[in-house]
PDB file of C-alpha atoms in Angstrom:
ATOM      1  CA  UNK A   1     -25.055  -5.300  76.181  1.00 73.00           C
ATOM      2  CA  UNK A   2     -27.811  -4.644  78.678  1.00 84.00           C
ATOM      3  CA  UNK A   3     -31.400  -5.231  77.539  1.00 90.00           C
ATOM      4  CA  UNK A   4     -34.730  -4.151  79.032  1.00 93.00           C
ATOM      5  CA  UNK A   5     -37.427  -6.842  78.749  1.00 94.00           C
ATOM      6  CA  UNK A   6     -41.077  -5.904  79.327  1.00 95.00           C
ATOM      7  CA  UNK A   7     -43.041  -9.158  79.084  1.00 94.00           C
ATOM      8  CA  UNK A   8     -45.738 -10.546  81.387  1.00 92.00           C
ATOM      9  CA  UNK A   9     -45.443 -14.241  80.426  1.00 91.00           C
ATOM     10  CA  UNK A  10     -43.365 -15.949  83.124  1.00 92.00           C
ATOM     11  CA  UNK A  11     -42.092 -18.790  80.937  1.00 91.00           C
ATOM     12  CA  UNK A  12     -41.198 -16.546  78.007  1.00 89.00           C
ATOM     13  CA  UNK A  13     -39.565 -13.917  80.195  1.00 91.00           C
ATOM     14  CA  UNK A  14     -37.377 -16.502  81.881  1.00 92.00           C
ATOM     15  CA  UNK A  15     -36.498 -18.087  78.520  1.00 89.00           C
ATOM     16  CA  UNK A  16     -35.530 -14.704  77.085  1.00 90.00           C
ATOM     17  CA  UNK A  17     -33.256 -13.935  80.011  1.00 90.00           C
ATOM     18  CA  UNK A  18     -31.575 -17.334  79.720  1.00 88.00           C
ATOM     19  CA  UNK A  19     -31.106 -16.985  75.944  1.00 86.00           C
ATOM     20  CA  UNK A  20     -29.572 -13.545  76.359  1.00 86.00           C
ATOM     21  CA  UNK A  21     -27.356 -14.717  79.197  1.00 85.00           C
ATOM     22  CA  UNK A  22     -26.030 -17.515  76.951  1.00 82.00           C
ATOM     23  CA  UNK A  23     -25.043 -14.828  74.442  1.00 78.00           C
ATOM     24  CA  UNK A  24     -23.263 -12.829  77.140  1.00 77.00           C
ATOM     25  CA  UNK A  25     -26.045 -10.227  77.304  1.00 82.00           C
ATOM     26  CA  UNK A  26     -27.373  -8.966  80.626  1.00 84.00           C
ATOM     27  CA  UNK A  27     -31.013  -7.980  81.045  1.00 89.00           C
ATOM     28  CA  UNK A  28     -33.621  -6.505  83.366  1.00 91.00           C
ATOM     29  CA  UNK A  29     -37.109  -8.019  83.239  1.00 94.00           C
ATOM     30  CA  UNK A  30     -40.306  -6.111  84.038  1.00 94.00           C
ATOM     31  CA  UNK A  31     -43.863  -7.447  83.750  1.00 93.00           C
ATOM     32  CA  UNK A  32     -46.091  -4.335  83.817  1.00 91.00           C
ATOM     33  CA  UNK A  33     -46.292  -1.004  82.041  1.00 90.00           C
ATOM     34  CA  UNK A  34     -46.503   0.670  85.434  1.00 89.00           C
ATOM     35  CA  UNK A  35     -42.997  -0.544  86.244  1.00 90.00           C
ATOM     36  CA  UNK A  36     -41.477   0.739  82.992  1.00 88.00           C
ATOM     37  CA  UNK A  37     -39.241   3.813  83.199  1.00 83.00           C
ATOM     38  CA  UNK A  38     -40.584   7.028  81.682  1.00 77.00           C
ATOM     39  CA  UNK A  39     -37.152   8.371  80.738  1.00 69.00           C
ATOM     40  CA  UNK A  40     -33.665   6.984  80.291  1.00 70.00           C
ATOM     41  CA  UNK A  41     -30.072   8.018  80.519  1.00 64.00           C
ATOM     42  CA  UNK A  42     -28.223   7.232  77.285  1.00 55.00           C
ATOM     43  CA  UNK A  43     -26.371   4.383  78.954  1.00 62.00           C
ATOM     44  CA  UNK A  44     -29.227   2.646  80.829  1.00 77.00           C
ATOM     45  CA  UNK A  45     -29.994   0.010  78.167  1.00 85.00           C
ATOM     46  CA  UNK A  46     -28.923  -0.908  74.655  1.00 84.00           C
ATOM     47  CA  UNK A  47     -32.369  -2.070  73.505  1.00 89.00           C
ATOM     48  CA  UNK A  48     -35.857  -2.896  74.797  1.00 92.00           C
ATOM     49  CA  UNK A  49     -37.875  -6.032  74.050  1.00 94.00           C
ATOM     50  CA  UNK A  50     -41.467  -4.881  74.475  1.00 93.00           C
ATOM     51  CA  UNK A  51     -44.592  -7.069  74.532  1.00 92.00           C
ATOM     52  CA  UNK A  52     -47.724  -5.489  73.047  1.00 88.00           C
ATOM     53  CA  UNK A  53     -50.327  -7.093  75.332  1.00 88.00           C
ATOM     54  CA  UNK A  54     -49.540  -6.442  78.975  1.00 91.00           C
ATOM     55  CA  UNK A  55     -51.796  -6.801  82.036  1.00 91.00           C
ATOM     56  CA  UNK A  56     -52.169  -3.058  82.541  1.00 90.00           C
ATOM     57  CA  UNK A  57     -52.194  -1.771  78.967  1.00 89.00           C
ATOM     58  CA  UNK A  58     -50.647  -1.794  75.507  1.00 89.00           C
ATOM     59  CA  UNK A  59     -46.928  -1.803  74.870  1.00 89.00           C
ATOM     60  CA  UNK A  60     -47.613   0.370  71.816  1.00 89.00           C
ATOM     61  CA  UNK A  61     -48.951   3.114  74.099  1.00 90.00           C
ATOM     62  CA  UNK A  62     -45.755   2.945  76.144  1.00 90.00           C
ATOM     63  CA  UNK A  63     -43.664   3.108  72.965  1.00 89.00           C
ATOM     64  CA  UNK A  64     -45.606   6.166  71.816  1.00 88.00           C
ATOM     65  CA  UNK A  65     -44.962   7.892  75.163  1.00 88.00           C
ATOM     66  CA  UNK A  66     -41.260   7.094  74.921  1.00 88.00           C
ATOM     67  CA  UNK A  67     -40.985   8.496  71.401  1.00 85.00           C
ATOM     68  CA  UNK A  68     -42.936  11.645  72.294  1.00 84.00           C
ATOM     69  CA  UNK A  69     -40.527  12.140  75.193  1.00 83.00           C
ATOM     70  CA  UNK A  70     -37.577  11.869  72.814  1.00 77.00           C
ATOM     71  CA  UNK A  71     -36.430   8.428  73.995  1.00 81.00           C
ATOM     72  CA  UNK A  72     -34.255   7.064  71.171  1.00 78.00           C
ATOM     73  CA  UNK A  73     -33.694   3.626  72.709  1.00 85.00           C
ATOM     74  CA  UNK A  74     -34.000   0.868  70.043  1.00 88.00           C
ATOM     75  CA  UNK A  75     -37.186  -1.139  70.610  1.00 91.00           C
ATOM     76  CA  UNK A  76     -38.159  -4.578  69.323  1.00 91.00           C
ATOM     77  CA  UNK A  77     -41.864  -5.412  69.591  1.00 90.00           C
ATOM     78  CA  UNK A  78     -42.845  -8.924  70.755  1.00 88.00           C
ATOM     79  CA  UNK A  79     -46.431  -9.952  70.013  1.00 83.00           C
ATOM     80  CA  UNK A  80     -48.793 -12.788  69.118  1.00 80.00           C
ATOM     81  CA  UNK A  81     -50.617 -10.483  66.686  1.00 73.00           C
ATOM     82  CA  UNK A  82     -49.580 -11.367  63.147  1.00 66.00           C
ATOM     83  CA  UNK A  83     -51.821  -9.044  61.127  1.00 67.00           C
ATOM     84  CA  UNK A  84     -50.289  -6.508  58.770  1.00 70.00           C
ATOM     85  CA  UNK A  85     -52.090  -3.625  60.477  1.00 73.00           C
ATOM     86  CA  UNK A  86     -50.576  -4.636  63.819  1.00 70.00           C
ATOM     87  CA  UNK A  87     -47.070  -4.798  62.373  1.00 70.00           C
ATOM     88  CA  UNK A  88     -47.489  -1.445  60.659  1.00 74.00           C
ATOM     89  CA  UNK A  89     -48.803   0.126  63.867  1.00 75.00           C
ATOM     90  CA  UNK A  90     -45.710  -1.023  65.727  1.00 73.00           C
ATOM     91  CA  UNK A  91     -43.231   0.079  63.081  1.00 75.00           C
ATOM     92  CA  UNK A  92     -44.975   3.377  62.391  1.00 76.00           C
ATOM     93  CA  UNK A  93     -45.176   3.942  66.137  1.00 78.00           C
ATOM     94  CA  UNK A  94     -41.400   3.959  66.427  1.00 83.00           C
ATOM     95  CA  UNK A  95     -40.399   0.293  66.799  1.00 85.00           C
ATOM     96  CA  UNK A  96     -37.142  -0.803  65.193  1.00 85.00           C
ATOM     97  CA  UNK A  97     -38.224  -4.390  64.595  1.00 87.00           C
ATOM     98  CA  UNK A  98     -41.172  -6.735  65.151  1.00 86.00           C
ATOM     99  CA  UNK A  99     -41.182 -10.457  65.995  1.00 87.00           C
ATOM    100  CA  UNK A 100     -44.240 -12.734  66.166  1.00 85.00           C
ATOM    101  CA  UNK A 101     -44.882 -15.281  68.926  1.00 84.00           C
ATOM    102  CA  UNK A 102     -44.058 -18.127  68.980  1.00 84.00           C
ATOM    103  CA  UNK A 103     -40.480 -17.564  67.816  1.00 84.00           C
ATOM    104  CA  UNK A 104     -37.132 -19.274  68.157  1.00 85.00           C
ATOM    105  CA  UNK A 105     -34.902 -17.492  70.641  1.00 81.00           C
ATOM    106  CA  UNK A 106     -32.059 -17.826  68.104  1.00 82.00           C
ATOM    107  CA  UNK A 107     -34.060 -15.696  65.662  1.00 85.00           C
ATOM    108  CA  UNK A 108     -34.805 -13.100  68.319  1.00 85.00           C
ATOM    109  CA  UNK A 109     -31.122 -12.824  69.273  1.00 84.00           C
ATOM    110  CA  UNK A 110     -30.158 -12.496  65.581  1.00 83.00           C
ATOM    111  CA  UNK A 111     -32.730  -9.750  65.074  1.00 85.00           C
ATOM    112  CA  UNK A 112     -31.558  -8.046  68.242  1.00 85.00           C
ATOM    113  CA  UNK A 113     -27.980  -8.008  66.974  1.00 80.00           C
ATOM    114  CA  UNK A 114     -29.172  -6.552  63.656  1.00 79.00           C
ATOM    115  CA  UNK A 115     -31.020  -3.743  65.448  1.00 82.00           C
ATOM    116  CA  UNK A 116     -27.940  -2.956  67.520  1.00 76.00           C
ATOM    117  CA  UNK A 117     -25.699  -2.980  64.435  1.00 70.00           C
ATOM    118  CA  UNK A 118     -27.942  -0.392  62.812  1.00 70.00           C
ATOM    119  CA  UNK A 119     -27.987   1.666  65.994  1.00 68.00           C
ATOM    120  CA  UNK A 120     -24.196   1.509  66.158  1.00 63.00           C
ATOM    121  CA  UNK A 121     -24.042   2.491  62.454  1.00 54.00           C
ATOM    122  CA  UNK A 122     -22.357  -0.777  61.546  1.00 56.00           C
ATOM    123  CA  UNK A 123     -23.679  -2.354  58.340  1.00 48.00           C
ATOM    124  CA  UNK A 124     -22.484  -5.937  58.685  1.00 59.00           C
ATOM    125  CA  UNK A 125     -21.159  -8.653  60.944  1.00 68.00           C
ATOM    126  CA  UNK A 126     -17.695  -7.080  60.862  1.00 80.00           C
ATOM    127  CA  UNK A 127     -17.418  -3.685  62.544  1.00 81.00           C
ATOM    128  CA  UNK A 128     -14.745  -1.302  61.310  1.00 84.00           C
ATOM    129  CA  UNK A 129     -13.346   1.554  63.368  1.00 85.00           C
ATOM    130  CA  UNK A 130     -10.283   2.799  61.519  1.00 86.00           C
ATOM    131  CA  UNK A 131      -7.679   0.013  61.427  1.00 90.00           C
ATOM    132  CA  UNK A 132      -9.642  -1.957  64.045  1.00 92.00           C
ATOM    133  CA  UNK A 133     -12.033  -4.696  62.872  1.00 91.00           C
ATOM    134  CA  UNK A 134     -14.387  -6.546  65.228  1.00 89.00           C
ATOM    135  CA  UNK A 135     -16.600  -9.570  64.582  1.00 85.00           C
ATOM    136  CA  UNK A 136     -18.879  -9.725  67.645  1.00 78.00           C
ATOM    137  CA  UNK A 137     -20.482 -13.093  66.896  1.00 70.00           C
ATOM    138  CA  UNK A 138     -17.149 -14.824  66.309  1.00 77.00           C
ATOM    139  CA  UNK A 139     -15.398 -13.060  69.204  1.00 81.00           C
ATOM    140  CA  UNK A 140     -12.645 -11.978  66.821  1.00 89.00           C
ATOM    141  CA  UNK A 141     -10.796  -8.689  66.539  1.00 93.00           C
ATOM    142  CA  UNK A 142      -8.062  -7.582  64.162  1.00 94.00           C
ATOM    143  CA  UNK A 143      -5.780  -4.584  64.077  1.00 93.00           C
ATOM    144  CA  UNK A 144      -4.251  -3.768  60.689  1.00 92.00           C
ATOM    145  CA  UNK A 145      -5.349  -7.243  59.579  1.00 91.00           C
ATOM    146  CA  UNK A 146      -3.594  -9.020  62.462  1.00 93.00           C
ATOM    147  CA  UNK A 147      -5.765 -11.057  64.815  1.00 94.00           C
ATOM    148  CA  UNK A 148      -5.645  -9.830  68.397  1.00 94.00           C
ATOM    149  CA  UNK A 149      -5.236 -12.121  71.382  1.00 94.00           C
ATOM    150  CA  UNK A 150      -7.802 -10.704  73.814  1.00 92.00           C
ATOM    151  CA  UNK A 151      -9.230 -12.102  77.013  1.00 89.00           C
ATOM    152  CA  UNK A 152     -13.053 -12.313  77.227  1.00 85.00           C
ATOM    153  CA  UNK A 153     -13.135  -9.231  79.469  1.00 86.00           C
ATOM    154  CA  UNK A 154     -10.877  -7.271  77.097  1.00 91.00           C
ATOM    155  CA  UNK A 155     -13.007  -8.239  74.111  1.00 90.00           C
ATOM    156  CA  UNK A 156     -16.267  -7.220  75.786  1.00 86.00           C
ATOM    157  CA  UNK A 157     -14.713  -3.953  76.955  1.00 90.00           C
ATOM    158  CA  UNK A 158     -13.595  -3.164  73.410  1.00 91.00           C
ATOM    159  CA  UNK A 159     -17.024  -4.106  72.056  1.00 86.00           C
ATOM    160  CA  UNK A 160     -18.843  -1.773  74.452  1.00 84.00           C
ATOM    161  CA  UNK A 161     -16.571   1.115  73.481  1.00 89.00           C
ATOM    162  CA  UNK A 162     -16.901   0.260  69.772  1.00 87.00           C
ATOM    163  CA  UNK A 163     -20.700   0.517  69.893  1.00 80.00           C
ATOM    164  CA  UNK A 164     -20.388   4.288  70.228  1.00 79.00           C
ATOM    165  CA  UNK A 165     -16.948   5.294  68.873  1.00 82.00           C
ATOM    166  CA  UNK A 166     -16.112   8.882  69.617  1.00 83.00           C
ATOM    167  CA  UNK A 167     -18.508   8.920  72.589  1.00 83.00           C
ATOM    168  CA  UNK A 168     -17.541   8.715  76.248  1.00 86.00           C
ATOM    169  CA  UNK A 169     -18.844   5.592  78.015  1.00 85.00           C
ATOM    170  CA  UNK A 170     -19.059   6.079  81.811  1.00 86.00           C
ATOM    171  CA  UNK A 171     -16.950   3.852  84.031  1.00 87.00           C
ATOM    172  CA  UNK A 172     -19.998   2.587  85.887  1.00 83.00           C
ATOM    173  CA  UNK A 173     -21.599   1.376  82.666  1.00 80.00           C
ATOM    174  CA  UNK A 174     -18.460  -0.418  81.539  1.00 85.00           C
ATOM    175  CA  UNK A 175     -17.946  -1.987  84.951  1.00 83.00           C
ATOM    176  CA  UNK A 176     -21.471  -3.394  84.936  1.00 76.00           C
ATOM    177  CA  UNK A 177     -21.391  -4.676  81.382  1.00 75.00           C
ATOM    178  CA  UNK A 178     -18.166  -6.606  81.774  1.00 76.00           C
ATOM    179  CA  UNK A 179     -20.280  -9.175  83.621  1.00 69.00           C
ATOM    180  CA  UNK A 180     -22.954 -11.089  81.632  1.00 56.00           C
ATOM    181  CA  UNK A 181     -25.170 -11.208  84.747  1.00 49.00           C
ATOM    182  CA  UNK A 182     -24.889  -7.463  85.211  1.00 54.00           C
ATOM    183  CA  UNK A 183     -22.868  -7.678  88.447  1.00 59.00           C
ATOM    184  CA  UNK A 184     -20.452  -4.775  88.329  1.00 61.00           C
ATOM    185  CA  UNK A 185     -16.711  -5.191  88.702  1.00 73.00           C
ATOM    186  CA  UNK A 186     -14.933  -2.553  90.749  1.00 83.00           C
ATOM    187  CA  UNK A 187     -13.228   0.413  89.112  1.00 86.00           C
ATOM    188  CA  UNK A 188      -9.726  -0.758  89.959  1.00 88.00           C
ATOM    189  CA  UNK A 189     -10.352  -4.002  88.035  1.00 87.00           C
ATOM    190  CA  UNK A 190     -11.812  -1.991  85.157  1.00 90.00           C
ATOM    191  CA  UNK A 191      -8.686   0.150  84.988  1.00 91.00           C
ATOM    192  CA  UNK A 192      -6.551  -2.993  84.750  1.00 92.00           C
ATOM    193  CA  UNK A 193      -8.632  -4.270  81.812  1.00 92.00           C
ATOM    194  CA  UNK A 194      -8.429  -0.885  80.083  1.00 94.00           C
ATOM    195  CA  UNK A 195      -4.658  -0.824  80.561  1.00 95.00           C
ATOM    196  CA  UNK A 196      -4.304  -4.327  79.118  1.00 94.00           C
ATOM    197  CA  UNK A 197      -6.507  -3.480  76.151  1.00 95.00           C
ATOM    198  CA  UNK A 198      -4.549  -0.307  75.451  1.00 95.00           C
ATOM    199  CA  UNK A 199      -1.354  -2.322  75.378  1.00 94.00           C
ATOM    200  CA  UNK A 200      -2.835  -4.581  72.695  1.00 95.00           C
ATOM    201  CA  UNK A 201      -4.601  -2.071  70.434  1.00 94.00           C
ATOM    202  CA  UNK A 202      -2.556   1.071  71.081  1.00 93.00           C
ATOM    203  CA  UNK A 203      -2.855   3.516  73.955  1.00 92.00           C
ATOM    204  CA  UNK A 204      -3.932   6.326  71.630  1.00 93.00           C
ATOM    205  CA  UNK A 205      -7.108   4.445  70.638  1.00 93.00           C
ATOM    206  CA  UNK A 206      -8.675   4.602  74.111  1.00 95.00           C
ATOM    207  CA  UNK A 207      -8.930   8.049  75.631  1.00 93.00           C
ATOM    208  CA  UNK A 208      -9.604   8.718  79.292  1.00 93.00           C
ATOM    209  CA  UNK A 209     -12.081  11.459  80.142  1.00 90.00           C
ATOM    210  CA  UNK A 210     -11.115  12.177  83.714  1.00 88.00           C
ATOM    211  CA  UNK A 211     -13.837  11.585  86.267  1.00 86.00           C
ATOM    212  CA  UNK A 212     -16.263  10.180  83.663  1.00 88.00           C
ATOM    213  CA  UNK A 213     -15.054   7.237  81.613  1.00 91.00           C
ATOM    214  CA  UNK A 214     -13.376   6.113  78.410  1.00 93.00           C
ATOM    215  CA  UNK A 215     -13.809   6.690  74.698  1.00 92.00           C
ATOM    216  CA  UNK A 216     -12.690   4.716  71.658  1.00 92.00           C
ATOM    217  CA  UNK A 217     -11.215   7.100  69.106  1.00 88.00           C
ATOM    218  CA  UNK A 218     -13.405   7.138  65.995  1.00 71.00           C
TER     219      UNK A 218
END
């Protein structure tokens, strides 16, 4: 996973990045609305953590601009405002979840995973794609009920493909997300990991779209 953080508090921003890194999630941290992207490719980020009160404006205004522009990126609002009207404004404005400061980073990560499960159309902790079952939090995967012996890189590769089964994930995205810090591996290494994963889950389950990337058969 790769998360966009827009938060001006230095201590909180650093703590969020460290908490996500511990969970194997890479992130990009911005501190001003002016630095936020106006549009996204589908594979830029998996979710945004967006503070409401920023030095140069309201995060809710940015969210509204994103939604008007058709940006479907899942967004979790971070705020110190606990009033019902504030929560409703965020949710009605297109946010997928809302968390009040101060919060435990463990709760934020749990809520983040829930948002991403909904986005990936997976209802519970165990994801099912045909005969393949994946439990992201436990780092477990089963094929036809048999537990798979996967390396960390193979597991993360499978997880990234499983987030959008039936959709091509570009090689560049996969290469970057195989590293928790966001440092991309080269394509030759990626091809080795794909080959190893195919050998373990069946070559027919991972399709190559030449010149673009790979797709997990839905």
